[in-house]
Coordinates of C-alpha atoms in Angstrom, one line a residue:
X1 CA 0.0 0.0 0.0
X2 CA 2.7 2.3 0.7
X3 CA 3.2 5.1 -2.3
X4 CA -1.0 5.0 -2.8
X5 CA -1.9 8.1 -3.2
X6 CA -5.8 9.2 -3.0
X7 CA -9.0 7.4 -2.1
X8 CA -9.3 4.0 -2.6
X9 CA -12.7 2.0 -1.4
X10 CA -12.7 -2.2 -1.4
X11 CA -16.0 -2.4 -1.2
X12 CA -18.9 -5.2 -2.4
X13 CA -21.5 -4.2 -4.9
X14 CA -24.2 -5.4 -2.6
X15 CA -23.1 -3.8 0.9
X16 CA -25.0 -1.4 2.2
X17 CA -22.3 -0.7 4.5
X18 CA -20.0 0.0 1.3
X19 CA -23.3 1.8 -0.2
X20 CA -23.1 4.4 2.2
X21 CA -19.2 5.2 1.7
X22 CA -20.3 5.7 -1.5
X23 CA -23.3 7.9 -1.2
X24 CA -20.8 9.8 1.2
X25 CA -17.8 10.4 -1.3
X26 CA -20.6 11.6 -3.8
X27 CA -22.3 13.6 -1.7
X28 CA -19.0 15.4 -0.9
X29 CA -17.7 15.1 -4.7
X30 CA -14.6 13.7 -3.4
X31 CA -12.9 11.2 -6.5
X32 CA -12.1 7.9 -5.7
X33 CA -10.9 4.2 -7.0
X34 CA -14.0 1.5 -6.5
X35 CA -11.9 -1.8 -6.1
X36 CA -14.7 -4.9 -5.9
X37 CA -14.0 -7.7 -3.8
X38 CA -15.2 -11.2 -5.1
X39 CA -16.6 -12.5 -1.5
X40 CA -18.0 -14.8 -2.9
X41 CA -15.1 -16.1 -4.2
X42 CA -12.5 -15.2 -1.0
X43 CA -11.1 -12.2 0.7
X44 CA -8.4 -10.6 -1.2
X45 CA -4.7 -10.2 0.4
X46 CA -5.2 -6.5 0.2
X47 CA -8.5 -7.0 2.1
X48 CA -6.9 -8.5 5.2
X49 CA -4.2 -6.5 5.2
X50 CA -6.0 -3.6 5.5
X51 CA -8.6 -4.6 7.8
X52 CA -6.7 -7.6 9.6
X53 CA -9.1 -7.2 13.0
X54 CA -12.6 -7.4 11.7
X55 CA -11.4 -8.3 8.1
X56 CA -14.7 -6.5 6.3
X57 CA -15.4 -4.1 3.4
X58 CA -15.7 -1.2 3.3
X59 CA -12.3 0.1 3.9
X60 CA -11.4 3.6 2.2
X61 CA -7.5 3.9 1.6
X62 CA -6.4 7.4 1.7
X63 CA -3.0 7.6 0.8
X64 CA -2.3 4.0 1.4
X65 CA -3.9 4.4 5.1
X66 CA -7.0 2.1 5.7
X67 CA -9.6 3.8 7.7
X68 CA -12.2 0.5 8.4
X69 CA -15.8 0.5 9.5
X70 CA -18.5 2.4 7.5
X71 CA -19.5 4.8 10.0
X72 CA -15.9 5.7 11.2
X73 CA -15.3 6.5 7.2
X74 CA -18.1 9.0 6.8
X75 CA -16.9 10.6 9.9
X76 CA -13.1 10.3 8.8
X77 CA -14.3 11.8 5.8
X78 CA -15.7 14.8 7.3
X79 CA -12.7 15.5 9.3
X80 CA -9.9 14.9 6.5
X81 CA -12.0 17.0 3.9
X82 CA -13.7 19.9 5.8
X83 CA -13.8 22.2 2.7
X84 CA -16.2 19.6 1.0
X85 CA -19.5 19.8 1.5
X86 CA -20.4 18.8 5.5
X87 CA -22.9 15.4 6.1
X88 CA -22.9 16.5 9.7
X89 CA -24.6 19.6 11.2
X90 CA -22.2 22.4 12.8
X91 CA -23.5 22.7 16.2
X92 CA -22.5 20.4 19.2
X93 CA -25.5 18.9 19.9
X94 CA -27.2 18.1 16.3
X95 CA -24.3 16.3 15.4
X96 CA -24.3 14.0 18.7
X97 CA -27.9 13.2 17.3
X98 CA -26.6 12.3 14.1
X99 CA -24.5 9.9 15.2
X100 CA -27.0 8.4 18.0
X101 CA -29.4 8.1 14.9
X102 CA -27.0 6.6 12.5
X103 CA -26.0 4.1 15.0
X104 CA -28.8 3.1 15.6
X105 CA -29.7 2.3 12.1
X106 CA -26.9 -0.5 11.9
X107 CA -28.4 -2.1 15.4
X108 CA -31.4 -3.0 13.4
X109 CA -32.5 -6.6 14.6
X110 CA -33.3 -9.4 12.1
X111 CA -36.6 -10.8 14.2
X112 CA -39.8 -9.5 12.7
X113 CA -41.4 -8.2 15.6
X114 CA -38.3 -6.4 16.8
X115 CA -37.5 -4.7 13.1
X116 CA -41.0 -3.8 12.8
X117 CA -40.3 -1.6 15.8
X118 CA -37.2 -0.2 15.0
X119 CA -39.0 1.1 12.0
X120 CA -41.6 2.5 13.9
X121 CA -39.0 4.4 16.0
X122 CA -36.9 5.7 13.2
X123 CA -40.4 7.1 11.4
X124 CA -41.4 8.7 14.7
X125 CA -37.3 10.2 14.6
X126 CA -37.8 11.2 10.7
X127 CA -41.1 12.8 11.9
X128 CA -42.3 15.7 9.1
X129 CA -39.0 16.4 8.3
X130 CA -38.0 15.8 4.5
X131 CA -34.3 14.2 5.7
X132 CA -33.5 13.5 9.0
X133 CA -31.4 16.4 9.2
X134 CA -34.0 18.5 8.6
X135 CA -34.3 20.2 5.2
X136 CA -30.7 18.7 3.9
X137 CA -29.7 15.6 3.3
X138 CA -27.2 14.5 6.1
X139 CA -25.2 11.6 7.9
X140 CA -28.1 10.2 9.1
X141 CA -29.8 9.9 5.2
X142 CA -26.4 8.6 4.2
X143 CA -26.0 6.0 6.8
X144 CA -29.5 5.2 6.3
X145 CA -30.3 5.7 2.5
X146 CA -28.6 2.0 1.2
X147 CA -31.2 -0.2 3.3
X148 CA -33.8 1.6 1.0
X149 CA -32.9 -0.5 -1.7
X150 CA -33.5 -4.1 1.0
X151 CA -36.8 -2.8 1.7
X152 CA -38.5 -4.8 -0.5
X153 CA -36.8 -8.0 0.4
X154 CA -37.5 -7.3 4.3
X155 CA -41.1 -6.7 3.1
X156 CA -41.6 -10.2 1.2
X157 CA -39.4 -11.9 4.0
X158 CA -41.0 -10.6 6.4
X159 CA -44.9 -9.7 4.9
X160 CA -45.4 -6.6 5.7
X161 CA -46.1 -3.4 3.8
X162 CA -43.6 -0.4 4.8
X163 CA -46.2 2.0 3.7
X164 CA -48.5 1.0 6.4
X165 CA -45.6 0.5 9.3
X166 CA -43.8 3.5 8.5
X167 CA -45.2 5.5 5.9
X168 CA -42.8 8.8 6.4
X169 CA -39.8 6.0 6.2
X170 CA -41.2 4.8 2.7
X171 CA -41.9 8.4 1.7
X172 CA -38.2 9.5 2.6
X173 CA -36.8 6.4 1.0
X174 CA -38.7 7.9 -2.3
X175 CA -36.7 11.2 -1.7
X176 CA -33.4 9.3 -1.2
X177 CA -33.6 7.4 -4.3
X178 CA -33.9 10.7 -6.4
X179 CA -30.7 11.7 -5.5
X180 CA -27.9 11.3 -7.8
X181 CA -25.6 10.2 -5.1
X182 CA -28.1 7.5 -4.2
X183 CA -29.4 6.2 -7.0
X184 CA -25.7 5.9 -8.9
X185 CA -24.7 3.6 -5.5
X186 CA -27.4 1.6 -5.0
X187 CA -28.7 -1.4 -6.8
X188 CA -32.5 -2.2 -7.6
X189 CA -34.2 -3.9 -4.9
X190 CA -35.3 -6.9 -7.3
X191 CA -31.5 -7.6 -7.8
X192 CA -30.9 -7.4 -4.1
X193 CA -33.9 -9.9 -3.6
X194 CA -32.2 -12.1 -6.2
X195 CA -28.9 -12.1 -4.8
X196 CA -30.6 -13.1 -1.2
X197 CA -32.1 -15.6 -2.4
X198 CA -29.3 -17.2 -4.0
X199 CA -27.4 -16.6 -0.8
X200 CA -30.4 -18.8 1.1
X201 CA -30.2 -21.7 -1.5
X202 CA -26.3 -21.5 -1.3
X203 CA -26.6 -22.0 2.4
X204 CA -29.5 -24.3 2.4
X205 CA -31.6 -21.7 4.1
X206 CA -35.0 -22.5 4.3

């Protein structure tokens, strides 16, 4: 890695983790090198060396340094580019509610009952608001936006209708996906359905 110079994101075309590096760098307009890793196939040499702990995508490479975890990138990403456009607010407190609020999204549960919930709370969050920021789209949207496209797979896995559990979620997720930084990053939910369901046959999942 040494002599790298620039952003570099190992990432998998599915990820939503990876999904929302992506909306990120586009969001700030930031360049960057998209290297795919075949997870299917193995993890690449350059994968574990630059995650050895957790050994995941995303990592972003900036200058040959792996920064690891996707919501420790977006915030790396604010701090190492401050002159690009901001995902987080400016004052104190707003930004500790961005971050309770993206954290939160990635402690969604896979049990019905308890996703169903989390949903619930997350459209009570989202309230009127257009983004969870408010009226721009921010850290929270970002962190958030790339489980729009598994909506429809949690709703055929899980039978219900989003509209009816959380109708300002499945409005916002409308909003998302008309962004340009959103809908160049994230895959059609029928190919996401697809490619779980070849993940349940591959592991004999019923």
């Amino acid at each position: 890695m040494a002599g790298e110079k620039g952003l570099v994101l190992l990432d998998f075309w599915v990820s939503p983790f990876g999904q929302r590096v992506r909306i990120a760098l586009a969001e700030k307009g930031l360049p960057y090198e998209y290297v795919e890793e075949d997870l299917m196939a193995g993890k690449s040499d350059r994968l574990l060396r630059s995650n050895p702990v957790h050994k995941k995508i995303p990592v972003l490479l900036h200058d040959g340094r792996p920064v690891n975890e996707s919501l420790i990138i977006l915030q790396y990403l604010e701090d190492a580019f401050p002159d690009a456009p901001a995902l987080l607010p400016s004052d104190p407190y707003a930004r500790a509610q961005a971050r309770f609020w993206a954290d939160y999204v990635d402690k969604k549960a896979q049990a019905r009952a308890e996703m169903l919930e989390i949903l619930k709370t997350l459209d009570g969050a989202l309230g009127d608001k257009p983004f969870f920021g408010g009226d721009k789209f921010g850290f929270v949207d970002a962190a958030f936006a790339p489980f729009t496209a598994w909506f429809h797979s949690y709703e055929r896995y899980g039978e219900f209708s989003l509209a009816e559990v959380a109708p300002k979620i499945a409005a916002w997720a409308k909003r998302c996906g008309e962004r340009e930084s959103v809908a160049k990053s994230l895959y059609s939910p029928d190919k996401v359905y697809d490619f779980i369901g070849l993940l349940k046959k591959k592991y004999g999942i019923e």
